[in-house]
Amino acid sequence: MTSVPIQVTEVTKRFGDVQALDGVSLTVQKGEMFGLIGHNGAGKSTLFKLMLGLAPVSGGEVCVHGVSTGGKAFRDVRRRIGYLPENFVTYDNLTGLEVLRLFADLKRVPRCECDALLERVGLGAASGRRVRGYSKGMRQRLGFAQVLLGNPDLIFLDEPTNGLDAEGIHEFYRILRDVQEQGATIVITSHILAEIQERVDRLVILSSGKVAAQGTIAQLRAQMVLPSIIEVNLHPGYHQEVHGALSRAEGLQMRIGEDVAHISCAQSEKVAVLQILSTMAHAVRDISIREPSLEDLFLGYGGQHA
């Protein structure tokens, strides 16, 4: 197998007169967690289907492990892929264990893996219950268990934490990080941008079927040139002195009240602002800095249509 798990080259996809994807190119490297985000209708779900070989491209090419998703040889590659759709649907009259055994048979994976996987995702005690009695979060855990069957080396996750509580989300990402450390490559999409911000290695932002930006969070911040926000809690009576000191710096946007100052500055000016504040320990109670979030980047790169 090639060392590049996913290579998307100038891919287009049309549905009648609708251009769903327009010249999309990206590469997912081995062992990374790759994020795919965009506003509703940006083309995320369509791109997922193309990478999974569930729909043909209209132009360009998608290769997974060096094999075109449009060729007959892709069937064998697909058995090494784990996929969790946004809405995991299965047979409600079966128990959780029976469902997982069904997927094991379809993936040609030994059934003996099933019990341990249900324990791993927190469904060991519920393995004998029928799925109709499962909550949304339990169904999502069951879907995650079928993803992990056979230790896939490539995993696709579409809104994977739907229905999970805070503890479930934490445990989900702990397991996912373990799987990644074992060598798996992961492609994930989520509307909860804060949830994936610190977890993805790289990401692509789609907007109206095109790649608006791609890279690491740090690279996207540098490209977008969004300001850093510095919030300063002040001791009473010093707001005018702080205002005067900061007025000597260039390019700042300030809103200073009696007990708190909000400062917006270019990242290149952040150190200069902090140096000024460091000389005013008598006036400053606390300082916090907020860098541009993934949500800020998403909105800046065309997510305003969300």
mmCIF file of C-alpha atoms in Angstrom:
data_model
loop_
_atom_site.group_PDB
_atom_site.id
_atom_site.type_symbol
_atom_site.label_atom_id
_atom_site.label_comp_id
_atom_site.label_asym_id
_atom_site.label_seq_id
_atom_site.Cartn_x
_atom_site.Cartn_y
_atom_site.Cartn_z
ATOM 1 C CA MET A 1 0.000 0.000 0.000
ATOM 2 C CA THR A 2 1.128 3.566 -0.651
ATOM 3 C CA SER A 3 2.243 5.690 2.294
ATOM 4 C CA VAL A 4 -0.442 8.292 1.464
ATOM 5 C CA PRO A 5 -3.827 7.027 2.720
ATOM 6 C CA ILE A 6 -5.949 9.565 0.822
ATOM 7 C CA GLN A 7 -5.167 11.603 -2.293
ATOM 8 C CA VAL A 8 -7.920 13.780 -3.755
ATOM 9 C CA THR A 9 -6.959 15.425 -7.047
ATOM 10 C CA GLU A 10 -9.026 18.143 -8.764
ATOM 11 C CA VAL A 11 -12.267 16.386 -7.901
ATOM 12 C CA THR A 12 -15.586 17.683 -9.156
ATOM 13 C CA LYS A 13 -19.057 16.312 -8.486
ATOM 14 C CA ARG A 14 -22.286 17.368 -10.133
ATOM 15 C CA PHE A 15 -25.864 16.426 -9.356
ATOM 16 C CA GLY A 16 -27.713 17.583 -12.454
ATOM 17 C CA ASP A 17 -27.194 21.338 -12.610
ATOM 18 C CA VAL A 18 -25.816 21.516 -9.064
ATOM 19 C CA GLN A 19 -22.040 21.727 -8.676
ATOM 20 C CA ALA A 20 -21.478 20.060 -5.289
ATOM 21 C CA LEU A 21 -17.662 19.962 -5.498
ATOM 22 C CA ASP A 22 -15.475 22.097 -7.718
ATOM 23 C CA GLY A 23 -11.781 21.272 -8.151
ATOM 24 C CA VAL A 24 -11.148 19.906 -4.655
ATOM 25 C CA SER A 25 -7.594 18.690 -3.976
ATOM 26 C CA LEU A 26 -6.190 17.480 -0.665
ATOM 27 C CA THR A 27 -3.850 14.910 0.823
ATOM 28 C CA VAL A 28 -4.304 13.083 4.127
ATOM 29 C CA GLN A 29 -1.035 11.811 5.566
ATOM 30 C CA LYS A 30 -0.553 8.485 7.311
ATOM 31 C CA GLY A 31 -1.369 8.522 11.020
ATOM 32 C CA GLU A 32 -2.861 11.994 11.219
ATOM 33 C CA MET A 33 -6.262 13.147 12.429
ATOM 34 C CA PHE A 34 -7.636 15.254 9.597
ATOM 35 C CA GLY A 35 -10.602 17.575 10.068
ATOM 36 C CA LEU A 36 -13.173 18.378 7.397
ATOM 37 C CA ILE A 37 -15.421 21.352 8.146
ATOM 38 C CA GLY A 38 -17.718 23.674 6.257
ATOM 39 C CA HIS A 39 -21.136 25.291 6.308
ATOM 40 C CA ASN A 40 -24.277 23.322 5.490
ATOM 41 C CA GLY A 41 -24.185 22.513 1.791
ATOM 42 C CA ALA A 42 -20.432 23.127 1.495
ATOM 43 C CA GLY A 43 -19.858 19.613 0.133
ATOM 44 C CA LYS A 44 -18.582 17.750 3.229
ATOM 45 C CA SER A 45 -20.999 14.827 2.981
ATOM 46 C CA THR A 46 -20.464 14.543 -0.762
ATOM 47 C CA LEU A 47 -16.690 14.422 -0.310
ATOM 48 C CA PHE A 48 -17.095 11.768 2.386
ATOM 49 C CA LYS A 49 -19.126 9.606 -0.008
ATOM 50 C CA LEU A 50 -16.521 9.985 -2.751
ATOM 51 C CA MET A 51 -13.644 9.046 -0.427
ATOM 52 C CA LEU A 52 -15.601 5.998 0.738
ATOM 53 C CA GLY A 53 -16.340 4.946 -2.839
ATOM 54 C CA LEU A 54 -20.097 5.279 -2.265
ATOM 55 C CA ALA A 55 -20.527 7.641 -5.227
ATOM 56 C CA PRO A 56 -18.547 8.196 -8.438
ATOM 57 C CA VAL A 57 -16.665 11.426 -9.149
ATOM 58 C CA SER A 58 -17.729 13.608 -12.065
ATOM 59 C CA GLY A 59 -14.139 14.629 -12.694
ATOM 60 C CA GLY A 60 -10.710 14.240 -11.115
ATOM 61 C CA GLU A 61 -9.720 11.276 -8.977
ATOM 62 C CA VAL A 62 -9.899 9.986 -5.401
ATOM 63 C CA CYS A 63 -7.298 7.400 -4.394
ATOM 64 C CA VAL A 64 -7.273 5.550 -1.071
ATOM 65 C CA HIS A 65 -4.052 3.687 -0.303
ATOM 66 C CA GLY A 66 -3.091 4.235 -3.923
ATOM 67 C CA VAL A 67 -6.236 2.615 -5.311
ATOM 68 C CA SER A 68 -8.856 4.600 -7.227
ATOM 69 C CA THR A 69 -12.240 4.500 -5.485
ATOM 70 C CA GLY A 70 -13.838 3.999 -8.885
ATOM 71 C CA GLY A 71 -12.032 0.753 -9.632
ATOM 72 C CA LYS A 72 -12.867 -2.876 -8.816
ATOM 73 C CA ALA A 73 -9.751 -3.219 -6.645
ATOM 74 C CA PHE A 74 -11.188 -0.725 -4.161
ATOM 75 C CA ARG A 75 -13.541 -3.362 -2.736
ATOM 76 C CA ASP A 76 -10.656 -5.016 -0.899
ATOM 77 C CA VAL A 77 -9.385 -1.647 0.344
ATOM 78 C CA ARG A 78 -12.811 -0.738 1.697
ATOM 79 C CA ARG A 79 -12.757 -3.705 4.076
ATOM 80 C CA ARG A 80 -9.872 -1.974 5.861
ATOM 81 C CA ILE A 81 -11.928 1.186 6.401
ATOM 82 C CA GLY A 82 -14.024 2.011 9.454
ATOM 83 C CA TYR A 83 -16.958 4.393 8.900
ATOM 84 C CA LEU A 84 -19.413 5.965 11.321
ATOM 85 C CA PRO A 85 -22.204 7.904 9.565
ATOM 86 C CA GLU A 86 -23.917 10.854 11.215
ATOM 87 C CA ASN A 87 -26.981 8.726 11.934
ATOM 88 C CA PHE A 88 -26.046 5.142 12.724
ATOM 89 C CA VAL A 89 -29.066 2.948 11.899
ATOM 90 C CA THR A 90 -29.281 -0.779 12.534
ATOM 91 C CA TYR A 91 -31.762 -3.543 13.387
ATOM 92 C CA ASP A 92 -33.674 -2.572 16.544
ATOM 93 C CA ASN A 93 -34.821 -6.129 17.211
ATOM 94 C CA LEU A 94 -31.235 -7.375 17.643
ATOM 95 C CA THR A 95 -29.115 -7.050 20.760
ATOM 96 C CA GLY A 96 -26.005 -4.910 20.741
ATOM 97 C CA LEU A 97 -23.824 -8.016 20.601
ATOM 98 C CA GLU A 98 -25.848 -9.489 17.719
ATOM 99 C CA VAL A 99 -25.507 -6.242 15.757
ATOM 100 C CA LEU A 100 -21.751 -6.199 16.245
ATOM 101 C CA ARG A 101 -21.465 -9.851 15.234
ATOM 102 C CA LEU A 102 -23.406 -9.051 12.055
ATOM 103 C CA PHE A 103 -20.918 -6.317 11.169
ATOM 104 C CA ALA A 104 -18.044 -8.661 12.044
ATOM 105 C CA ASP A 105 -19.377 -11.179 9.519
ATOM 106 C CA LEU A 106 -19.731 -8.478 6.855
ATOM 107 C CA LYS A 107 -16.151 -7.298 7.486
ATOM 108 C CA ARG A 108 -14.850 -10.890 7.664
ATOM 109 C CA VAL A 109 -13.597 -10.230 11.184
ATOM 110 C CA PRO A 110 -13.625 -12.947 13.900
ATOM 111 C CA ARG A 111 -16.692 -12.679 16.123
ATOM 112 C CA CYS A 112 -14.483 -13.123 19.176
ATOM 113 C CA GLU A 113 -13.541 -9.409 18.906
ATOM 114 C CA CYS A 114 -17.088 -8.261 19.639
ATOM 115 C CA ASP A 115 -17.360 -8.701 23.412
ATOM 116 C CA ALA A 116 -14.094 -6.863 24.100
ATOM 117 C CA LEU A 117 -15.068 -3.998 21.788
ATOM 118 C CA LEU A 118 -18.422 -3.510 23.506
ATOM 119 C CA GLU A 119 -16.588 -3.347 26.832
ATOM 120 C CA ARG A 120 -14.154 -0.834 25.363
ATOM 121 C CA VAL A 121 -16.894 1.570 24.277
ATOM 122 C CA GLY A 122 -18.834 1.222 27.538
ATOM 123 C CA LEU A 123 -21.583 -1.149 26.376
ATOM 124 C CA GLY A 124 -20.425 -4.347 28.049
ATOM 125 C CA ALA A 125 -23.295 -4.377 30.530
ATOM 126 C CA ALA A 126 -25.821 -3.614 27.771
ATOM 127 C CA SER A 127 -24.547 -6.074 25.173
ATOM 128 C CA GLY A 128 -27.524 -8.415 25.707
ATOM 129 C CA ARG A 129 -30.169 -5.683 25.478
ATOM 130 C CA ARG A 130 -32.103 -5.075 22.280
ATOM 131 C CA VAL A 131 -31.046 -1.955 20.412
ATOM 132 C CA ARG A 132 -34.607 -0.575 20.483
ATOM 133 C CA GLY A 133 -34.008 0.152 24.168
ATOM 134 C CA TYR A 134 -30.720 1.998 23.558
ATOM 135 C CA SER A 135 -30.453 5.753 24.015
ATOM 136 C CA LYS A 136 -29.007 7.957 21.256
ATOM 137 C CA GLY A 137 -25.653 7.940 23.026
ATOM 138 C CA MET A 138 -25.661 4.142 23.373
ATOM 139 C CA ARG A 139 -26.452 3.724 19.675
ATOM 140 C CA GLN A 140 -23.544 6.034 18.883
ATOM 141 C CA ARG A 141 -21.245 3.926 21.063
ATOM 142 C CA LEU A 142 -22.433 0.810 19.218
ATOM 143 C CA GLY A 143 -21.682 2.516 15.914
ATOM 144 C CA PHE A 144 -18.213 3.385 17.166
ATOM 145 C CA ALA A 145 -17.648 -0.249 18.159
ATOM 146 C CA GLN A 146 -18.404 -1.423 14.615
ATOM 147 C CA VAL A 147 -15.918 1.173 13.315
ATOM 148 C CA LEU A 148 -13.158 -0.419 15.399
ATOM 149 C CA LEU A 149 -13.837 -3.988 14.211
ATOM 150 C CA GLY A 150 -10.749 -5.473 12.587
ATOM 151 C CA ASN A 151 -8.433 -2.614 13.632
ATOM 152 C CA PRO A 152 -8.972 -0.496 10.488
ATOM 153 C CA ASP A 153 -6.051 1.620 9.314
ATOM 154 C CA LEU A 154 -8.353 4.338 7.926
ATOM 155 C CA ILE A 155 -11.373 5.700 9.816
ATOM 156 C CA PHE A 156 -14.092 8.140 8.685
ATOM 157 C CA LEU A 157 -16.243 9.781 11.369
ATOM 158 C CA ASP A 158 -19.235 11.993 10.525
ATOM 159 C CA GLU A 159 -20.451 13.965 13.574
ATOM 160 C CA PRO A 160 -19.270 11.091 15.808
ATOM 161 C CA THR A 161 -20.175 12.542 19.226
ATOM 162 C CA ASN A 162 -23.871 13.146 18.506
ATOM 163 C CA GLY A 163 -25.845 12.055 21.559
ATOM 164 C CA LEU A 164 -22.814 11.610 23.832
ATOM 165 C CA ASP A 165 -22.573 13.417 27.166
ATOM 166 C CA ALA A 166 -19.386 15.197 28.305
ATOM 167 C CA GLU A 167 -17.939 12.032 29.869
ATOM 168 C CA GLY A 168 -18.767 10.021 26.758
ATOM 169 C CA ILE A 169 -17.104 12.590 24.499
ATOM 170 C CA HIS A 170 -13.961 12.545 26.633
ATOM 171 C CA GLU A 171 -13.814 8.728 26.537
ATOM 172 C CA PHE A 172 -14.522 8.666 22.788
ATOM 173 C CA TYR A 173 -11.543 10.891 22.025
ATOM 174 C CA ARG A 174 -9.335 8.950 24.436
ATOM 175 C CA ILE A 175 -10.041 5.754 22.514
ATOM 176 C CA LEU A 176 -9.632 7.562 19.200
ATOM 177 C CA ARG A 177 -6.219 8.897 20.252
ATOM 178 C CA ASP A 178 -5.167 5.356 21.254
ATOM 179 C CA VAL A 179 -6.230 4.096 17.821
ATOM 180 C CA GLN A 180 -4.305 6.909 16.140
ATOM 181 C CA GLU A 181 -1.182 6.132 18.161
ATOM 182 C CA GLN A 182 -1.418 2.569 16.854
ATOM 183 C CA GLY A 183 -1.088 3.946 13.319
ATOM 184 C CA ALA A 184 -4.633 4.596 12.127
ATOM 185 C CA THR A 185 -5.433 7.583 9.927
ATOM 186 C CA ILE A 186 -8.631 9.432 10.894
ATOM 187 C CA VAL A 187 -10.858 11.802 8.928
ATOM 188 C CA ILE A 188 -13.443 13.563 11.080
ATOM 189 C CA THR A 189 -16.143 16.139 10.516
ATOM 190 C CA SER A 190 -18.069 17.941 13.246
ATOM 191 C CA HIS A 191 -20.197 21.053 13.703
ATOM 192 C CA ILE A 192 -18.801 21.382 17.249
ATOM 193 C CA LEU A 193 -15.657 23.213 16.193
ATOM 194 C CA ALA A 194 -14.342 23.748 19.724
ATOM 195 C CA GLU A 195 -14.436 19.982 20.197
ATOM 196 C CA ILE A 196 -12.026 19.198 17.366
ATOM 197 C CA GLN A 197 -9.910 22.370 17.481
ATOM 198 C CA GLU A 198 -7.223 20.942 19.765
ATOM 199 C CA ARG A 199 -7.482 17.397 18.420
ATOM 200 C CA VAL A 200 -6.956 17.542 14.654
ATOM 201 C CA ASP A 201 -3.461 17.668 13.193
ATOM 202 C CA ARG A 202 -4.613 19.413 10.027
ATOM 203 C CA LEU A 203 -7.929 20.356 8.478
ATOM 204 C CA VAL A 204 -9.602 21.612 5.348
ATOM 205 C CA ILE A 205 -12.371 24.215 5.240
ATOM 206 C CA LEU A 206 -14.857 23.782 2.403
ATOM 207 C CA SER A 207 -16.984 26.643 1.156
ATOM 208 C CA SER A 208 -19.514 26.272 -1.687
ATOM 209 C CA GLY A 209 -17.837 23.108 -2.954
ATOM 210 C CA LYS A 210 -14.307 24.539 -3.031
ATOM 211 C CA VAL A 211 -11.329 24.379 -0.682
ATOM 212 C CA ALA A 212 -11.289 27.718 1.129
ATOM 213 C CA ALA A 213 -8.244 26.845 3.244
ATOM 214 C CA GLN A 214 -6.245 23.901 4.524
ATOM 215 C CA GLY A 215 -3.356 23.378 6.918
ATOM 216 C CA THR A 216 -2.720 23.307 10.649
ATOM 217 C CA ILE A 217 -4.619 25.621 12.997
ATOM 218 C CA ALA A 218 -1.440 27.689 13.392
ATOM 219 C CA GLN A 219 -1.004 27.989 9.621
ATOM 220 C CA LEU A 220 -4.619 29.080 9.106
ATOM 221 C CA ARG A 221 -4.290 31.674 11.869
ATOM 222 C CA ALA A 222 -1.204 33.098 10.191
ATOM 223 C CA GLN A 223 -2.893 33.197 6.772
ATOM 224 C CA MET A 224 -6.072 34.835 8.048
ATOM 225 C CA VAL A 225 -4.232 37.468 10.163
ATOM 226 C CA LEU A 226 -6.921 37.567 12.831
ATOM 227 C CA PRO A 227 -6.217 39.607 15.986
ATOM 228 C CA SER A 228 -5.339 38.338 19.428
ATOM 229 C CA ILE A 229 -7.670 39.471 22.210
ATOM 230 C CA ILE A 230 -6.063 40.457 25.517
ATOM 231 C CA GLU A 231 -8.303 40.956 28.537
ATOM 232 C CA VAL A 232 -6.811 42.758 31.518
ATOM 233 C CA ASN A 233 -8.471 42.844 34.938
ATOM 234 C CA LEU A 234 -7.521 46.075 36.698
ATOM 235 C CA HIS A 235 -7.238 47.217 40.260
ATOM 236 C CA PRO A 236 -9.671 50.080 41.018
ATOM 237 C CA GLY A 237 -8.594 53.558 39.996
ATOM 238 C CA TYR A 238 -5.945 52.705 37.396
ATOM 239 C CA HIS A 239 -7.915 52.551 34.153
ATOM 240 C CA GLN A 240 -6.816 55.989 32.950
ATOM 241 C CA GLU A 241 -3.161 55.226 33.627
ATOM 242 C CA VAL A 242 -3.427 51.951 31.718
ATOM 243 C CA HIS A 243 -5.165 53.709 28.834
ATOM 244 C CA GLY A 244 -2.400 56.290 28.656
ATOM 245 C CA ALA A 245 0.355 53.676 28.657
ATOM 246 C CA LEU A 246 -1.268 51.563 25.952
ATOM 247 C CA SER A 247 -1.985 54.598 23.782
ATOM 248 C CA ARG A 248 1.735 54.732 22.995
ATOM 249 C CA ALA A 249 1.450 51.436 21.106
ATOM 250 C CA GLU A 250 0.320 51.469 17.473
ATOM 251 C CA GLY A 251 -2.513 49.587 15.853
ATOM 252 C CA LEU A 252 -4.440 48.676 18.987
ATOM 253 C CA GLN A 253 -8.192 48.638 19.387
ATOM 254 C CA MET A 254 -9.067 49.223 23.034
ATOM 255 C CA ARG A 255 -12.146 49.278 25.213
ATOM 256 C CA ILE A 256 -11.145 50.180 28.752
ATOM 257 C CA GLY A 257 -13.520 50.338 31.678
ATOM 258 C CA GLU A 258 -12.853 50.997 35.335
ATOM 259 C CA ASP A 259 -12.062 47.375 36.186
ATOM 260 C CA VAL A 260 -11.357 45.626 32.857
ATOM 261 C CA ALA A 261 -9.604 46.438 29.575
ATOM 262 C CA HIS A 262 -10.226 44.653 26.276
ATOM 263 C CA ILE A 263 -7.389 44.983 23.771
ATOM 264 C CA SER A 264 -7.405 43.730 20.192
ATOM 265 C CA CYS A 265 -4.032 43.606 18.440
ATOM 266 C CA ALA A 266 -2.157 41.888 15.654
ATOM 267 C CA GLN A 267 -0.289 38.815 16.812
ATOM 268 C CA SER A 268 2.965 40.574 15.893
ATOM 269 C CA GLU A 269 2.131 43.326 18.435
ATOM 270 C CA LYS A 270 1.123 41.001 21.264
ATOM 271 C CA VAL A 271 4.569 40.872 22.903
ATOM 272 C CA ALA A 272 4.856 44.677 22.848
ATOM 273 C CA VAL A 273 1.488 45.016 24.593
ATOM 274 C CA LEU A 274 2.464 42.484 27.240
ATOM 275 C CA GLN A 275 5.765 44.303 27.815
ATOM 276 C CA ILE A 276 3.858 47.528 28.525
ATOM 277 C CA LEU A 277 1.507 45.730 30.897
ATOM 278 C CA SER A 278 4.442 44.059 32.672
ATOM 279 C CA THR A 279 5.594 47.500 33.854
ATOM 280 C CA MET A 280 2.201 48.108 35.471
ATOM 281 C CA ALA A 281 1.985 45.296 38.003
ATOM 282 C CA HIS A 282 0.533 47.758 40.520
ATOM 283 C CA ALA A 283 -2.473 48.314 38.217
ATOM 284 C CA VAL A 284 -3.043 44.829 36.805
ATOM 285 C CA ARG A 285 -4.795 42.027 38.683
ATOM 286 C CA ASP A 286 -4.842 39.411 35.917
ATOM 287 C CA ILE A 287 -4.265 38.962 32.164
ATOM 288 C CA SER A 288 -5.852 36.449 29.798
ATOM 289 C CA ILE A 289 -5.159 36.020 26.084
ATOM 290 C CA ARG A 290 -7.548 34.535 23.521
ATOM 291 C CA GLU A 291 -6.094 33.492 20.197
ATOM 292 C CA PRO A 292 -8.364 33.134 17.131
ATOM 293 C CA SER A 293 -10.446 29.977 17.547
ATOM 294 C CA LEU A 294 -11.359 27.471 14.861
ATOM 295 C CA GLU A 295 -14.804 29.072 14.801
ATOM 296 C CA ASP A 296 -13.205 32.469 14.058
ATOM 297 C CA LEU A 297 -11.188 30.909 11.236
ATOM 298 C CA PHE A 298 -14.237 29.077 9.899
ATOM 299 C CA LEU A 299 -16.257 32.295 9.736
ATOM 300 C CA GLY A 300 -13.348 34.187 8.210
ATOM 301 C CA TYR A 301 -12.788 31.613 5.462
ATOM 302 C CA GLY A 302 -16.366 31.593 4.220
ATOM 303 C CA GLY A 303 -18.380 29.911 6.946
ATOM 304 C CA GLN A 304 -20.622 32.930 7.225
ATOM 305 C CA HIS A 305 -23.226 30.943 5.275
ATOM 306 C CA ALA A 306 -23.611 28.412 8.101
#
